[in-house]
Coordinates of C-alpha atoms and ligand atoms in Angstrom, one line a residue:
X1 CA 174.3 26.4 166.8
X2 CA 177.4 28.6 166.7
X3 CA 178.9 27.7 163.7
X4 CA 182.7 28.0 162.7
X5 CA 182.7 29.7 159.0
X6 CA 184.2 26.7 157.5
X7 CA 181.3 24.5 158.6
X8 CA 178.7 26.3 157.3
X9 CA 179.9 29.2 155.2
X10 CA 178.1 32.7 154.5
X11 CA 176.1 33.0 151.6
X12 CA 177.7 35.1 148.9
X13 CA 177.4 36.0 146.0
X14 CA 179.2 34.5 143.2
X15 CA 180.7 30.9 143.3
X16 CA 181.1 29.5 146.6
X17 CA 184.9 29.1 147.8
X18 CA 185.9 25.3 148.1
X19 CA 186.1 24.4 151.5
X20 CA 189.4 22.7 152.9
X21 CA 189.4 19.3 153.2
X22 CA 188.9 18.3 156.6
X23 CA 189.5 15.1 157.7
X24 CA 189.2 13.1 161.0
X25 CA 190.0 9.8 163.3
X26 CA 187.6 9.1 166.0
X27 CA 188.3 5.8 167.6
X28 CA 186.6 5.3 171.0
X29 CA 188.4 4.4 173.8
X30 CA 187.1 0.7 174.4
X31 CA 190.7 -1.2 174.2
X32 CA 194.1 -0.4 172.3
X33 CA 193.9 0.1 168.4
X34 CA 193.3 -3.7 166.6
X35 CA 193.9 -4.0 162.3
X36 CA 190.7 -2.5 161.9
X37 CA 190.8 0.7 163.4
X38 CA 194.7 1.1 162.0
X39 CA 192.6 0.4 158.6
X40 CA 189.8 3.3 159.3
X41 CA 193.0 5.7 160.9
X42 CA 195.3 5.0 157.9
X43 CA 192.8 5.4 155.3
X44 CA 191.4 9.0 156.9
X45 CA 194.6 10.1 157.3
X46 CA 195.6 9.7 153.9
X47 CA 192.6 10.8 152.5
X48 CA 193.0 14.3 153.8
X49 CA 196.4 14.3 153.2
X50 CA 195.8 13.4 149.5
X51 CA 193.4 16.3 149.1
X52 CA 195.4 18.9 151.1
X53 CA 193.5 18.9 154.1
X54 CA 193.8 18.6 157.6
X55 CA 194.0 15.6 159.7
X56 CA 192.1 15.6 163.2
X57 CA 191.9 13.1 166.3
X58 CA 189.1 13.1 168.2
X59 CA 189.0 10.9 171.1
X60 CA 185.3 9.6 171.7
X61 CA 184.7 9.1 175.0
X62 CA 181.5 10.3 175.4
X63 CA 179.8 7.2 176.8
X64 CA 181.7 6.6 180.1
X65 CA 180.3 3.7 181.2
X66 CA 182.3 2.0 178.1
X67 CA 185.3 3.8 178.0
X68 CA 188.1 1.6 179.5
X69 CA 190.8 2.9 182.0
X70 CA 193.9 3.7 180.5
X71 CA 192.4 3.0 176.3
X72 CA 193.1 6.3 175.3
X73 CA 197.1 6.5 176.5
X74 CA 197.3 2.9 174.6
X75 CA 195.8 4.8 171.5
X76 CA 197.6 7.7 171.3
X77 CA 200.7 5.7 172.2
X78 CA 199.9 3.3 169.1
X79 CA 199.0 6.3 166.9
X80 CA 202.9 7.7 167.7
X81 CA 204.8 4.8 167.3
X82 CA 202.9 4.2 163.7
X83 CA 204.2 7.6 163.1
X84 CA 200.5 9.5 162.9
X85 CA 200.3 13.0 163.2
X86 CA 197.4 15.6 163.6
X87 CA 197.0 18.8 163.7
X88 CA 196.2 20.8 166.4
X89 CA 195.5 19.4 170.2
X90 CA 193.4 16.0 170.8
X91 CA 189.5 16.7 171.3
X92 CA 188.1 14.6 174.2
X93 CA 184.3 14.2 173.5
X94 CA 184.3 14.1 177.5
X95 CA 184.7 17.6 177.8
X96 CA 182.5 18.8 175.3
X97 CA 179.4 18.4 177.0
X98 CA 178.3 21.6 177.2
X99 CA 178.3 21.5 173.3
X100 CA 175.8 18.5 173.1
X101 CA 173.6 20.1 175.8
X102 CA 173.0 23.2 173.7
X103 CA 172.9 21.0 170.6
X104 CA 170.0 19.4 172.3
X105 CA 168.2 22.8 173.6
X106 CA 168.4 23.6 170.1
X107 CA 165.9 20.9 169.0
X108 CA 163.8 21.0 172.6
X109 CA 162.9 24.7 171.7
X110 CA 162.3 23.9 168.3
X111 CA 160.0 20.3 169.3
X112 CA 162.6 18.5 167.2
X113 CA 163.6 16.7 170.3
X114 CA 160.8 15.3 173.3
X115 CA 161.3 13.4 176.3
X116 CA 160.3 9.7 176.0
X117 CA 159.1 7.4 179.2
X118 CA 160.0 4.4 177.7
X119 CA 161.9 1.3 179.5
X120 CA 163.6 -1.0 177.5
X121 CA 161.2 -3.7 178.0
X122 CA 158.1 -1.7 176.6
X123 CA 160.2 -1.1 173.4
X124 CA 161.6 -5.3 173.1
X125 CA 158.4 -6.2 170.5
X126 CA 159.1 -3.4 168.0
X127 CA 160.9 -4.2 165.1
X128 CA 164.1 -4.2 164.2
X129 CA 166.1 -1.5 162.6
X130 CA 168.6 -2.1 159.9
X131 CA 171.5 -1.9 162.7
X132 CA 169.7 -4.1 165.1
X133 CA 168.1 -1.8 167.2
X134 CA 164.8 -1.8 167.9
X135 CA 162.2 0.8 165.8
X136 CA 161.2 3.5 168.1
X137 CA 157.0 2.9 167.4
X138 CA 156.1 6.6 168.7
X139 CA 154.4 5.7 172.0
X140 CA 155.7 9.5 173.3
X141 CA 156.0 11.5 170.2
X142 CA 152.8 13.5 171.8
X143 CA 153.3 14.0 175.0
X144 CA 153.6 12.1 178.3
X145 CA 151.2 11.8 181.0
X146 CA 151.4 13.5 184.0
X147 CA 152.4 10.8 185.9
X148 CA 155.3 9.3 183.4
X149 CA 158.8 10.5 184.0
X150 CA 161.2 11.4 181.1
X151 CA 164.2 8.7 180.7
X152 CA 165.3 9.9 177.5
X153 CA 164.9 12.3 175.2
X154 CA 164.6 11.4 171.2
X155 CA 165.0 13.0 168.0
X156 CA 161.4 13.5 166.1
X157 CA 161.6 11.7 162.6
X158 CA 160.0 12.6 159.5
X159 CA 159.0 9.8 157.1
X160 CA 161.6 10.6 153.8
X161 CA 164.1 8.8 151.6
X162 CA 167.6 10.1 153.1
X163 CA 170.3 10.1 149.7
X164 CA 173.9 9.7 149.9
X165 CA 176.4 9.1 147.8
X166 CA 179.1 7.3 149.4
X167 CA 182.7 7.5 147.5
X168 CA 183.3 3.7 148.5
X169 CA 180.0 1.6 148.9
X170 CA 178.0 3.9 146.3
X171 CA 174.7 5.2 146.5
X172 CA 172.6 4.9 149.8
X173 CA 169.4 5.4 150.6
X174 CA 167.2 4.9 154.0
X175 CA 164.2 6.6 155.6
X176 CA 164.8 6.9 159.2
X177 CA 161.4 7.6 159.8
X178 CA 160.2 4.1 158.6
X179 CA 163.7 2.0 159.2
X180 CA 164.7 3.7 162.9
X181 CA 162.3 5.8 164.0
X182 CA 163.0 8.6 166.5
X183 CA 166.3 8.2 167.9
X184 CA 167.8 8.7 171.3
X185 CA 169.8 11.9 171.8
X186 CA 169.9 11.6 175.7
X187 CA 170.1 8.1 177.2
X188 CA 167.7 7.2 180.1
X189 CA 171.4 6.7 181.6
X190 CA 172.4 10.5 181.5
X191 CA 174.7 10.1 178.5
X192 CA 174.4 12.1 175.4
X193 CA 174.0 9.5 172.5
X194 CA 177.0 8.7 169.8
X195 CA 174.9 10.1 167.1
X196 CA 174.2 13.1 168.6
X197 CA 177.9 13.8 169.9
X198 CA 179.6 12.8 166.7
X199 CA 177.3 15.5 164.7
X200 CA 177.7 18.2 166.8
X201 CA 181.5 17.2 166.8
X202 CA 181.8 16.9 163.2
X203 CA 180.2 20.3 162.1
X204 CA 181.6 22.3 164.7
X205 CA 185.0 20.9 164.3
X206 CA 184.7 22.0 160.4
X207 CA 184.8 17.9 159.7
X208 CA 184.2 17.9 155.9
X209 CA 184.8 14.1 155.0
X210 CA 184.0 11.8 157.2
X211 CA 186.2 8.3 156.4
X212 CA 185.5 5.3 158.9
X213 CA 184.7 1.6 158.7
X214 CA 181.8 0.2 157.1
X215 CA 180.4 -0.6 159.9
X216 CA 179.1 2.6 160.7
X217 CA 177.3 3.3 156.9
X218 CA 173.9 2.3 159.1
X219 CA 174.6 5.3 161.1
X220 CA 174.8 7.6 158.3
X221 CA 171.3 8.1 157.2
X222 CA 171.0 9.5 160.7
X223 CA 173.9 11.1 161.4
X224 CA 172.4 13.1 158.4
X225 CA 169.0 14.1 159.3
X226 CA 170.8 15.1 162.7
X227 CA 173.0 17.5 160.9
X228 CA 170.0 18.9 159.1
X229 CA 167.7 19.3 161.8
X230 CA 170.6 21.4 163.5
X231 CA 171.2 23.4 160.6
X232 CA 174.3 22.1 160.0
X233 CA 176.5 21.4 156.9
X234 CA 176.8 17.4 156.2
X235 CA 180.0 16.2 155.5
X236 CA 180.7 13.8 152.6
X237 CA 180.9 10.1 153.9
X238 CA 183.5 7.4 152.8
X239 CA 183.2 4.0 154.3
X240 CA 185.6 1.6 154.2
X241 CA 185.7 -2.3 154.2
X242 CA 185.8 -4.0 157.8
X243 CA 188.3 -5.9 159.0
X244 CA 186.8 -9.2 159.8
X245 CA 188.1 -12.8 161.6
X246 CA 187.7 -15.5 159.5
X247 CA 184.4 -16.3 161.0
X248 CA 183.3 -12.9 159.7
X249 CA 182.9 -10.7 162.2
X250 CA 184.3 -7.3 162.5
X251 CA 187.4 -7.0 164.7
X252 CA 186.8 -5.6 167.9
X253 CA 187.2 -5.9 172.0
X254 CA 184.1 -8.8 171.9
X255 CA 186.1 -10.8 169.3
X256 CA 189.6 -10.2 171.0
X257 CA 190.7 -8.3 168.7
X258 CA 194.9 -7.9 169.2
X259 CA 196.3 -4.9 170.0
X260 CA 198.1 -3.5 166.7
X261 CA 201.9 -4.3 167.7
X262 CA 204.4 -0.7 168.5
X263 CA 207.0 -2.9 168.1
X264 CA 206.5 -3.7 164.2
X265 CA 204.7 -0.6 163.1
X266 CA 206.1 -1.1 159.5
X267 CA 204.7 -4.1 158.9
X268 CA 201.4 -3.1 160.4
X269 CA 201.1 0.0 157.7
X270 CA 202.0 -2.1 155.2
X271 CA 199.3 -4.6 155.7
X272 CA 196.9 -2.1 156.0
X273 CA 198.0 -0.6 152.9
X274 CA 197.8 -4.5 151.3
X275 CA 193.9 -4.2 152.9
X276 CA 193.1 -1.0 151.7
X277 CA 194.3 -2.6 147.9
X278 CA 197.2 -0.2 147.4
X279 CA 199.3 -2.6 146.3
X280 CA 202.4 -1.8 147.8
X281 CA 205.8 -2.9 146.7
X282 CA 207.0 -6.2 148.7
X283 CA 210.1 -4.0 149.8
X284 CA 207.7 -1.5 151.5
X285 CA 207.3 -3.8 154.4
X286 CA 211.0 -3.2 155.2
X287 CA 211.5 0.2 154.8
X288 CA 211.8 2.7 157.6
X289 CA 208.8 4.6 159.0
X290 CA 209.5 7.6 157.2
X291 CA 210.1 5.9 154.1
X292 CA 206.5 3.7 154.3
X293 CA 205.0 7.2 155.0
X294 CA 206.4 8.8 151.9
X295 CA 205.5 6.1 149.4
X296 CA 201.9 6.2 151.1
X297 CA 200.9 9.8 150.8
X298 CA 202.8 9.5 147.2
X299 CA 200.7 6.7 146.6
X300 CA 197.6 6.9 148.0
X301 CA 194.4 6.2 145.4
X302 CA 191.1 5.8 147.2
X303 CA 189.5 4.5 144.0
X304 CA 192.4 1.1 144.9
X305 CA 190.2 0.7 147.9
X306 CA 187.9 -2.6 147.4
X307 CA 184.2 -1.8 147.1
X308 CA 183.2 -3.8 149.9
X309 CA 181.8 -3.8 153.0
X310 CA 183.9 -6.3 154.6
X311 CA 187.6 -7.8 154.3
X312 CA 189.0 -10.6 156.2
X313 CA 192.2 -8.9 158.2
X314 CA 195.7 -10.9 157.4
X315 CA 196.0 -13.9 159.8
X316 CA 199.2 -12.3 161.4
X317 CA 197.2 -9.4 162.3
X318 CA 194.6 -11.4 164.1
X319 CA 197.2 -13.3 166.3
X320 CA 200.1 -10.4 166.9
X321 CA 201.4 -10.2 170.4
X322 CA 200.0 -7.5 172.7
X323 CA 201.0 -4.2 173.0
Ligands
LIG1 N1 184.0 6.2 167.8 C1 183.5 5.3 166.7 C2 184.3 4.0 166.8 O1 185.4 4.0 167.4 C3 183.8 5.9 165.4 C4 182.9 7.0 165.1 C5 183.0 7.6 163.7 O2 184.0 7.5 163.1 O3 182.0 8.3 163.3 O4 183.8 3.0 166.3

């Protein structure tokens, strides 16, 4: 791929410059922003900040068919009435499709990537992957026949222990290979896959940490072997703890999650802050927006934030009134 120098810098001689700090937000556009998406927004944001770096939006609506009317207005909307602020112009994944395209030309023409004839039904008694999915068993990893139609096209996976250390959860280790198998780059739907998109967006946006929720750490692995197969330069990965209901699941459209409230957008920074175990002084949550900003970027400690994978949300945040 065409690289920018600051995702995948010349050799030289000598000791290799430190790359900026890059950070990013990524929310897709399925509903308004709920607790748990202020938590991954807040916590990237401050990140970057805290090393110096730069803090991007990128708005992933790659997969059409789930992006809702009218989401991404609500978000950025949200994300200026918290008092967020990026640099440079929002990134639309929609209009980047010409990016993933040659990102997946790139691996065609180097038989990294092959088509797969697959329904959905042939594939229901594989096993399951980690996340849920099923384990892609290999049925077209050598070819189709001539009378099979390609529906998708998949990523070829080789059998190997895939290392990462994560600055929150630790140490991580899968083999896609064994755990995933080969993994859909094109959908049988036309799309171009999340994992495929958010790599390609990553690199060629100079992305250098990647902070999100938890929720995503089964991507990773992936996301990983993606980035190397593509030549790319993998970013370092920090996954925070999900916001769960009290049932334990993670806050989202499915579990009617609330819209994070414009109207109090103190309060909802200071219970993030609480979530992300900062520890913020009880006055915080009624100080002005400027002021909650200041104490936060003067504040912020990543090693504060709980190593866990999951954090109930405060009740007020599960029940707040829509935006
Ligand atoms: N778009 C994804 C989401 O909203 C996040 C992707 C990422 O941060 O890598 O869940």
């Amino acid at each position: 791929m065409h690289l920018t120098p600051s995702a995948c810098p010349a050799k030289s001689l000598g000791p290799a410059p430190r790359a900026p700090c890059i950070g990013r937000f990524a929310p897709s556009p399925t509903g308004p922003l709920h607790f748990g998406s202020l938590v991954a927004a807040l916590g990237s944001c401050l990140e970057a900040r805290h090393q110096g770096g730069q803090w991007l939006l990128r708005i992933e609506d790659v997969d059409a068919p789930r992006t809702i009317p009218g989401a991404t207005d609500a978000i950025l909307h949200q994300l200026e009435a918290l008092g967020f602020c990026w640099d440079g112009e929002v990134v639309y994944q929609s209009q980047r499709l010409a990016l993933y395209q040659q990102a997946l030309d790139q691996l065609i023409a180097s038989r990294k990537a092959f088509p797969c004839a697959c329904t959905r039904r042939e594939l229901a008694d594989s096993t399951l992957a980690p996340d849920g999915s099923r384990r892609y068993p290999g049925t077209c990893r050598d070819g189709l026949r001539p009378e099979q139609q390609a529906r998708a096209w998949r990523l070829r996976t080789e059998p190997g222990l895939i290392t990462w250390e994560d600055a929150i959860q630790g140490v991580q280790q899968e083999d896609v290979f064994r755990d995933v198998g080969d993994f859909v780059l094109l959908r049988a739907d036309g799309q171009y896959a999340y994992q495929l998109a958010v790599v390609v967006d990553d690199a060629l946006q100079g992305v250098t940490h990647v902070v999100r929720g938890a929720d995503l750490l089964g991507s990773t692995a992936r996301q990983i072997f993606l980035h190397k197969a593509l030549g790319l330069a993998v970013p370092a990965y920090t996954h925070l703890p999900v916001a769960t209901n009290a049932a334990g699941e993670k806050l989202s459209k499915q579990t009617l999650a609330q819209a994070v409230d414009t109207q109090a957008p103190v309060s909802s920074l200071y219970m993030a802050l609480c979530f992300l175990g900062q520890h913020p002084p009880a006055d915080l949550a009624q100080a002005s927006l400027p002021d909650i900003w200041a104490w936060s970027h003067t504040n912020w400690s990543q090693i504060k934030v709980p190593r866990a994978k999951a954090l109930i949300a405060p009740a007020q945040m599960l029940h707040n009134s829509a935006i």
